[in-house]
GROMACS .gro file of C-alpha atoms in nm:
model
  325
    1UNK     CA    1   6.927  17.058  10.473
    2UNK     CA    2   6.691  17.104  10.762
    3UNK     CA    3   6.752  16.921  11.092
    4UNK     CA    4   6.542  16.623  11.176
    5UNK     CA    5   6.263  16.648  11.431
    6UNK     CA    6   6.411  16.615  11.782
    7UNK     CA    7   6.143  16.361  11.877
    8UNK     CA    8   6.296  16.119  11.622
    9UNK     CA    9   6.645  16.189  11.764
   10UNK     CA   10   6.532  16.081  12.112
   11UNK     CA   11   6.388  15.755  11.982
   12UNK     CA   12   6.710  15.632  11.817
   13UNK     CA   13   6.979  15.444  12.000
   14UNK     CA   14   7.180  15.687  12.213
   15UNK     CA   15   7.488  15.473  12.205
   16UNK     CA   16   7.473  15.462  11.821
   17UNK     CA   17   7.443  15.837  11.793
   18UNK     CA   18   7.730  15.895  12.035
   19UNK     CA   19   7.947  15.663  11.827
   20UNK     CA   20   7.888  15.885  11.524
   21UNK     CA   21   7.992  16.200  11.708
   22UNK     CA   22   8.345  16.341  11.668
   23UNK     CA   23   8.598  16.208  11.923
   24UNK     CA   24   8.630  16.541  12.109
   25UNK     CA   25   8.255  16.566  12.148
   26UNK     CA   26   8.237  16.212  12.284
   27UNK     CA   27   8.513  16.296  12.537
   28UNK     CA   28   8.312  16.602  12.640
   29UNK     CA   29   7.995  16.399  12.687
   30UNK     CA   30   8.186  16.144  12.893
   31UNK     CA   31   8.297  16.425  13.125
   32UNK     CA   32   7.946  16.568  13.141
   33UNK     CA   33   7.807  16.223  13.224
   34UNK     CA   34   8.056  16.189  13.515
   35UNK     CA   35   7.954  16.533  13.636
   36UNK     CA   36   7.585  16.437  13.636
   37UNK     CA   37   7.636  16.098  13.801
   38UNK     CA   38   7.906  16.173  14.052
   39UNK     CA   39   7.895  16.546  14.134
   40UNK     CA   40   7.517  16.600  14.102
   41UNK     CA   41   7.425  16.247  14.210
   42UNK     CA   42   7.148  16.218  13.950
   43UNK     CA   43   6.976  15.888  13.886
   44UNK     CA   44   7.087  15.677  13.587
   45UNK     CA   45   6.753  15.746  13.423
   46UNK     CA   46   6.797  16.123  13.456
   47UNK     CA   47   7.155  16.108  13.337
   48UNK     CA   48   7.043  15.917  13.022
   49UNK     CA   49   6.769  16.173  12.956
   50UNK     CA   50   7.007  16.470  12.991
   51UNK     CA   51   7.260  16.309  12.761
   52UNK     CA   52   6.990  16.234  12.502
   53UNK     CA   53   6.884  16.598  12.511
   54UNK     CA   54   7.234  16.721  12.457
   55UNK     CA   55   7.297  16.479  12.169
   56UNK     CA   56   6.965  16.592  12.016
   57UNK     CA   57   7.080  16.953  12.042
   58UNK     CA   58   7.422  16.880  11.890
   59UNK     CA   59   7.270  16.690  11.598
   60UNK     CA   60   7.024  16.972  11.539
   61UNK     CA   61   7.302  17.229  11.526
   62UNK     CA   62   7.494  17.013  11.287
   63UNK     CA   63   7.193  17.004  11.052
   64UNK     CA   64   7.126  16.636  11.118
   65UNK     CA   65   7.477  16.503  11.078
   66UNK     CA   66   7.623  16.372  11.405
   67UNK     CA   67   7.976  16.361  11.253
   68UNK     CA   68   7.965  16.742  11.211
   69UNK     CA   69   7.850  16.822  11.564
   70UNK     CA   70   8.070  17.048  11.785
   71UNK     CA   71   8.025  17.184  12.135
   72UNK     CA   72   8.164  17.522  12.021
   73UNK     CA   73   7.865  17.556  11.785
   74UNK     CA   74   7.624  17.602  12.072
   75UNK     CA   75   7.496  17.954  12.099
   76UNK     CA   76   7.173  18.127  12.202
   77UNK     CA   77   7.031  18.129  11.850
   78UNK     CA   78   7.100  17.754  11.819
   79UNK     CA   79   6.940  17.678  12.150
   80UNK     CA   80   6.629  17.874  12.052
   81UNK     CA   81   6.619  17.711  11.712
   82UNK     CA   82   6.644  17.366  11.874
   83UNK     CA   83   6.354  17.437  12.110
   84UNK     CA   84   6.147  17.587  11.820
   85UNK     CA   85   6.200  17.262  11.624
   86UNK     CA   86   6.092  17.064  11.930
   87UNK     CA   87   5.776  17.272  11.954
   88UNK     CA   88   5.704  17.223  11.584
   89UNK     CA   89   5.744  16.847  11.632
   90UNK     CA   90   5.468  16.853  11.895
   91UNK     CA   91   5.665  16.864  12.223
   92UNK     CA   92   5.456  16.977  12.518
   93UNK     CA   93   5.531  17.278  12.735
   94UNK     CA   94   5.649  17.043  13.009
   95UNK     CA   95   5.879  16.863  12.773
   96UNK     CA   96   6.017  17.191  12.634
   97UNK     CA   97   6.083  17.319  12.987
   98UNK     CA   98   6.263  17.002  13.088
   99UNK     CA   99   6.484  16.997  12.775
  100UNK     CA  100   6.567  17.360  12.813
  101UNK     CA  101   6.676  17.288  13.164
  102UNK     CA  102   6.891  17.002  13.036
  103UNK     CA  103   7.054  17.238  12.778
  104UNK     CA  104   7.125  17.500  13.045
  105UNK     CA  105   7.284  17.239  13.270
  106UNK     CA  106   7.512  17.132  12.986
  107UNK     CA  107   7.613  17.481  12.877
  108UNK     CA  108   7.685  17.582  13.235
  109UNK     CA  109   7.913  17.279  13.275
  110UNK     CA  110   8.080  17.329  12.934
  111UNK     CA  111   8.146  17.691  13.020
  112UNK     CA  112   8.308  17.594  13.352
  113UNK     CA  113   8.509  17.323  13.170
  114UNK     CA  114   8.644  17.577  12.922
  115UNK     CA  115   8.459  17.423  12.626
  116UNK     CA  116   8.250  17.741  12.574
  117UNK     CA  117   8.374  18.094  12.593
  118UNK     CA  118   8.055  18.199  12.772
  119UNK     CA  119   7.731  18.036  12.879
  120UNK     CA  120   7.452  18.100  12.629
  121UNK     CA  121   7.210  17.898  12.847
  122UNK     CA  122   7.195  18.187  13.095
  123UNK     CA  123   6.984  18.377  12.846
  124UNK     CA  124   6.768  18.089  12.728
  125UNK     CA  125   6.403  18.123  12.825
  126UNK     CA  126   6.153  17.840  12.802
  127UNK     CA  127   5.781  17.812  12.864
  128UNK     CA  128   5.679  17.727  13.214
  129UNK     CA  129   5.545  17.371  13.233
  130UNK     CA  130   5.185  17.297  13.317
  131UNK     CA  131   5.231  17.137  13.652
  132UNK     CA  132   4.963  16.878  13.691
  133UNK     CA  133   4.921  16.588  13.928
  134UNK     CA  134   4.818  16.234  13.836
  135UNK     CA  135   4.488  16.093  13.947
  136UNK     CA  136   4.469  16.000  14.310
  137UNK     CA  137   4.255  15.750  14.497
  138UNK     CA  138   3.984  15.846  14.735
  139UNK     CA  139   4.034  15.731  15.093
  140UNK     CA  140   3.778  15.455  15.056
  141UNK     CA  141   3.941  15.341  14.735
  142UNK     CA  142   4.287  15.332  14.899
  143UNK     CA  143   4.139  15.123  15.183
  144UNK     CA  144   3.979  14.883  14.932
  145UNK     CA  145   4.310  14.842  14.744
  146UNK     CA  146   4.499  14.767  15.066
  147UNK     CA  147   4.228  14.515  15.168
  148UNK     CA  148   4.255  14.348  14.832
  149UNK     CA  149   4.626  14.306  14.875
  150UNK     CA  150   4.576  14.168  15.227
  151UNK     CA  151   4.325  13.908  15.104
  152UNK     CA  152   4.574  13.792  14.841
  153UNK     CA  153   4.847  13.769  15.102
  154UNK     CA  154   4.639  13.556  15.339
  155UNK     CA  155   4.718  13.242  15.138
  156UNK     CA  156   5.082  13.281  15.239
  157UNK     CA  157   5.232  13.298  14.896
  158UNK     CA  158   5.574  13.477  14.926
  159UNK     CA  159   5.510  13.703  14.622
  160UNK     CA  160   5.167  13.798  14.754
  161UNK     CA  161   5.319  13.877  15.098
  162UNK     CA  162   5.580  14.095  14.926
  163UNK     CA  163   5.325  14.272  14.712
  164UNK     CA  164   5.109  14.361  15.010
  165UNK     CA  165   5.410  14.494  15.196
  166UNK     CA  166   5.508  14.700  14.888
  167UNK     CA  167   5.172  14.872  14.842
  168UNK     CA  168   5.121  14.927  15.217
  169UNK     CA  169   5.465  15.088  15.259
  170UNK     CA  170   5.426  15.304  14.947
  171UNK     CA  171   5.092  15.431  15.059
  172UNK     CA  172   5.199  15.474  15.421
  173UNK     CA  173   5.520  15.672  15.342
  174UNK     CA  174   5.469  15.828  14.999
  175UNK     CA  175   5.824  15.734  14.905
  176UNK     CA  176   5.936  15.717  14.543
  177UNK     CA  177   5.943  15.371  14.383
  178UNK     CA  178   6.319  15.387  14.338
  179UNK     CA  179   6.355  15.476  14.708
  180UNK     CA  180   6.141  15.182  14.807
  181UNK     CA  181   6.336  14.936  14.593
  182UNK     CA  182   6.661  15.077  14.735
  183UNK     CA  183   6.566  15.000  15.099
  184UNK     CA  184   6.773  14.752  15.294
  185UNK     CA  185   6.669  14.546  15.589
  186UNK     CA  186   6.861  14.768  15.831
  187UNK     CA  187   6.684  15.078  15.695
  188UNK     CA  188   6.366  14.987  15.881
  189UNK     CA  189   6.317  15.055  16.247
  190UNK     CA  190   6.018  14.865  16.378
  191UNK     CA  191   6.038  15.008  16.731
  192UNK     CA  192   6.007  15.361  16.604
  193UNK     CA  193   5.807  15.261  16.291
  194UNK     CA  194   6.030  15.466  16.059
  195UNK     CA  195   6.239  15.394  15.750
  196UNK     CA  196   6.561  15.560  15.647
  197UNK     CA  197   6.533  15.670  15.284
  198UNK     CA  198   6.808  15.782  15.043
  199UNK     CA  199   6.637  16.023  14.809
  200UNK     CA  200   6.728  16.247  14.512
  201UNK     CA  201   7.068  16.406  14.532
  202UNK     CA  202   7.158  16.134  14.790
  203UNK     CA  203   6.967  16.330  15.049
  204UNK     CA  204   6.877  16.109  15.348
  205UNK     CA  205   6.551  16.146  15.536
  206UNK     CA  206   6.347  15.955  15.793
  207UNK     CA  207   5.984  15.872  15.711
  208UNK     CA  208   5.729  15.721  15.955
  209UNK     CA  209   5.476  15.454  15.874
  210UNK     CA  210   5.166  15.313  16.048
  211UNK     CA  211   5.063  14.986  16.206
  212UNK     CA  212   4.911  14.824  15.894
  213UNK     CA  213   5.240  14.876  15.698
  214UNK     CA  214   5.438  14.745  15.994
  215UNK     CA  215   5.229  14.428  16.006
  216UNK     CA  216   5.262  14.376  15.629
  217UNK     CA  217   5.639  14.431  15.622
  218UNK     CA  218   5.698  14.210  15.924
  219UNK     CA  219   5.492  13.930  15.775
  220UNK     CA  220   5.686  13.955  15.445
  221UNK     CA  221   6.027  13.958  15.622
  222UNK     CA  222   5.939  13.677  15.859
  223UNK     CA  223   5.738  13.443  15.635
  224UNK     CA  224   5.793  13.542  15.274
  225UNK     CA  225   6.137  13.688  15.209
  226UNK     CA  226   6.330  13.368  15.297
  227UNK     CA  227   6.160  13.186  15.013
  228UNK     CA  228   6.288  13.432  14.753
  229UNK     CA  229   6.618  13.553  14.894
  230UNK     CA  230   6.944  13.449  14.731
  231UNK     CA  231   7.312  13.546  14.720
  232UNK     CA  232   7.207  13.833  14.493
  233UNK     CA  233   6.976  13.992  14.750
  234UNK     CA  234   7.259  14.181  14.931
  235UNK     CA  235   7.045  14.278  15.231
  236UNK     CA  236   6.761  14.424  15.018
  237UNK     CA  237   6.433  14.461  15.204
  238UNK     CA  238   6.230  14.369  14.893
  239UNK     CA  239   6.350  14.105  14.647
  240UNK     CA  240   6.225  13.977  14.316
  241UNK     CA  241   6.121  13.631  14.219
  242UNK     CA  242   6.479  13.545  14.120
  243UNK     CA  243   6.633  13.668  14.439
  244UNK     CA  244   6.776  14.000  14.323
  245UNK     CA  245   6.672  14.342  14.454
  246UNK     CA  246   6.316  14.427  14.351
  247UNK     CA  247   6.311  14.608  14.024
  248UNK     CA  248   6.109  14.932  14.005
  249UNK     CA  249   5.927  14.800  13.696
  250UNK     CA  250   5.804  14.503  13.898
  251UNK     CA  251   5.692  14.736  14.174
  252UNK     CA  252   5.496  14.941  13.922
  253UNK     CA  253   5.323  14.634  13.795
  254UNK     CA  254   5.236  14.534  14.153
  255UNK     CA  255   5.063  14.866  14.221
  256UNK     CA  256   4.878  14.863  13.889
  257UNK     CA  257   4.753  14.513  13.963
  258UNK     CA  258   4.646  14.583  14.322
  259UNK     CA  259   4.473  14.909  14.242
  260UNK     CA  260   4.318  14.760  13.930
  261UNK     CA  261   4.146  14.496  14.147
  262UNK     CA  262   3.923  14.771  14.291
  263UNK     CA  263   3.630  14.863  14.062
  264UNK     CA  264   3.608  15.215  13.926
  265UNK     CA  265   3.953  15.330  14.040
  266UNK     CA  266   4.198  15.532  13.830
  267UNK     CA  267   4.479  15.333  13.672
  268UNK     CA  268   4.767  15.457  13.888
  269UNK     CA  269   5.118  15.331  13.963
  270UNK     CA  270   5.357  15.409  14.249
  271UNK     CA  271   5.378  15.775  14.150
  272UNK     CA  272   4.999  15.802  14.182
  273UNK     CA  273   5.009  15.621  14.516
  274UNK     CA  274   5.272  15.876  14.630
  275UNK     CA  275   5.043  16.158  14.535
  276UNK     CA  276   4.751  15.983  14.701
  277UNK     CA  277   4.946  15.964  15.025
  278UNK     CA  278   5.036  16.333  15.009
  279UNK     CA  279   4.676  16.435  14.930
  280UNK     CA  280   4.533  16.230  15.213
  281UNK     CA  281   4.789  16.373  15.459
  282UNK     CA  282   4.682  16.728  15.366
  283UNK     CA  283   4.317  16.641  15.381
  284UNK     CA  284   4.375  16.499  15.725
  285UNK     CA  285   4.526  16.828  15.852
  286UNK     CA  286   4.900  16.789  15.790
  287UNK     CA  287   5.081  17.110  15.711
  288UNK     CA  288   5.279  17.165  15.391
  289UNK     CA  289   5.621  17.177  15.556
  290UNK     CA  290   5.562  16.837  15.712
  291UNK     CA  291   5.449  16.685  15.384
  292UNK     CA  292   5.746  16.845  15.208
  293UNK     CA  293   5.985  16.674  15.455
  294UNK     CA  294   5.809  16.338  15.429
  295UNK     CA  295   5.806  16.338  15.053
  296UNK     CA  296   6.167  16.464  15.020
  297UNK     CA  297   6.077  16.767  14.803
  298UNK     CA  298   6.371  17.010  14.764
  299UNK     CA  299   6.139  17.306  14.755
  300UNK     CA  300   5.801  17.388  14.911
  301UNK     CA  301   5.672  17.498  14.569
  302UNK     CA  302   5.649  17.137  14.461
  303UNK     CA  303   5.446  17.036  14.763
  304UNK     CA  304   5.214  17.334  14.719
  305UNK     CA  305   5.079  17.166  14.409
  306UNK     CA  306   4.876  16.941  14.639
  307UNK     CA  307   4.678  17.228  14.781
  308UNK     CA  308   4.514  17.259  14.441
  309UNK     CA  309   4.405  16.899  14.455
  310UNK     CA  310   4.256  16.932  14.804
  311UNK     CA  311   4.078  17.260  14.723
  312UNK     CA  312   3.932  17.106  14.402
  313UNK     CA  313   3.812  16.810  14.605
  314UNK     CA  314   3.646  17.043  14.863
  315UNK     CA  315   3.476  17.237  14.581
  316UNK     CA  316   3.348  16.917  14.425
  317UNK     CA  317   3.208  16.794  14.760
  318UNK     CA  318   3.047  17.135  14.817
  319UNK     CA  319   2.887  17.133  14.471
  320UNK     CA  320   2.761  16.784  14.524
  321UNK     CA  321   2.622  16.823  14.876
  322UNK     CA  322   2.534  17.180  14.954
  323UNK     CA  323   2.176  17.283  14.876
  324UNK     CA  324   2.285  17.628  14.770
  325UNK     CA  325   2.592  17.529  14.573
   0.00000   0.00000   0.00000
């Protein structure tokens, strides 16, 4: 019996699949989950994704029957077979690379924990992902979006004040949406115009912001936040309509709505606004190391992706304006 397509495995309930696994496999996954969350400090979303990939691998090796899955069955041939099945099911190069990384992380941990005699993931190759960036706003489009948010906030509605502060701070700093939602009141220093951000891997960094973002955040804190704050706020800088810490999904909707109010703009969320900020910094003359530090990238290679965007923009402007292009 051939294993089911991995894409289907990822769509089913992870909790249900784990319940069908043998007890020793469930114990191993519990240990792996603690390793990811506590030792590697990965986000809950990343932990869930890694666990789902491992469960998909185990079910594949057990020929589709979770009850027959074992960690000991993982070998290089099985890893390659799993990725081949993913490819046949239509997984992209980026997806295959990410899932191969998840498998290697698990086999390395299982080997150290004594669950595998050796680490087959060391010999697992995967296609390099196509590293692409989402659409970004032009400088004039970004200004128009910020102006639209300011106009909405002028009526003094607390939610509108919050939304303006959210988009201004995201664009000014380029922080991730989870980082923004995790900010507390004491993480912002108005005198220095900087925020203290806790990023991936619990790495802390300091990110500056400009005068427009300062005005928007001050107005939200002084005139809007008190109308929404509750016992559930726990010092959060941004809160939701019910008083709890602002949810990243709400922040994404805010960005989509604000940017969508500007005609002929790409439909972007906070991630696109982060890339917009980085692109505009580089176009304005910032060096890669500075942008790397501001964005909280672990390696310069990630930041170097933005040079492609700026070069492509320069080429497009040249082609459009130079008489000998």
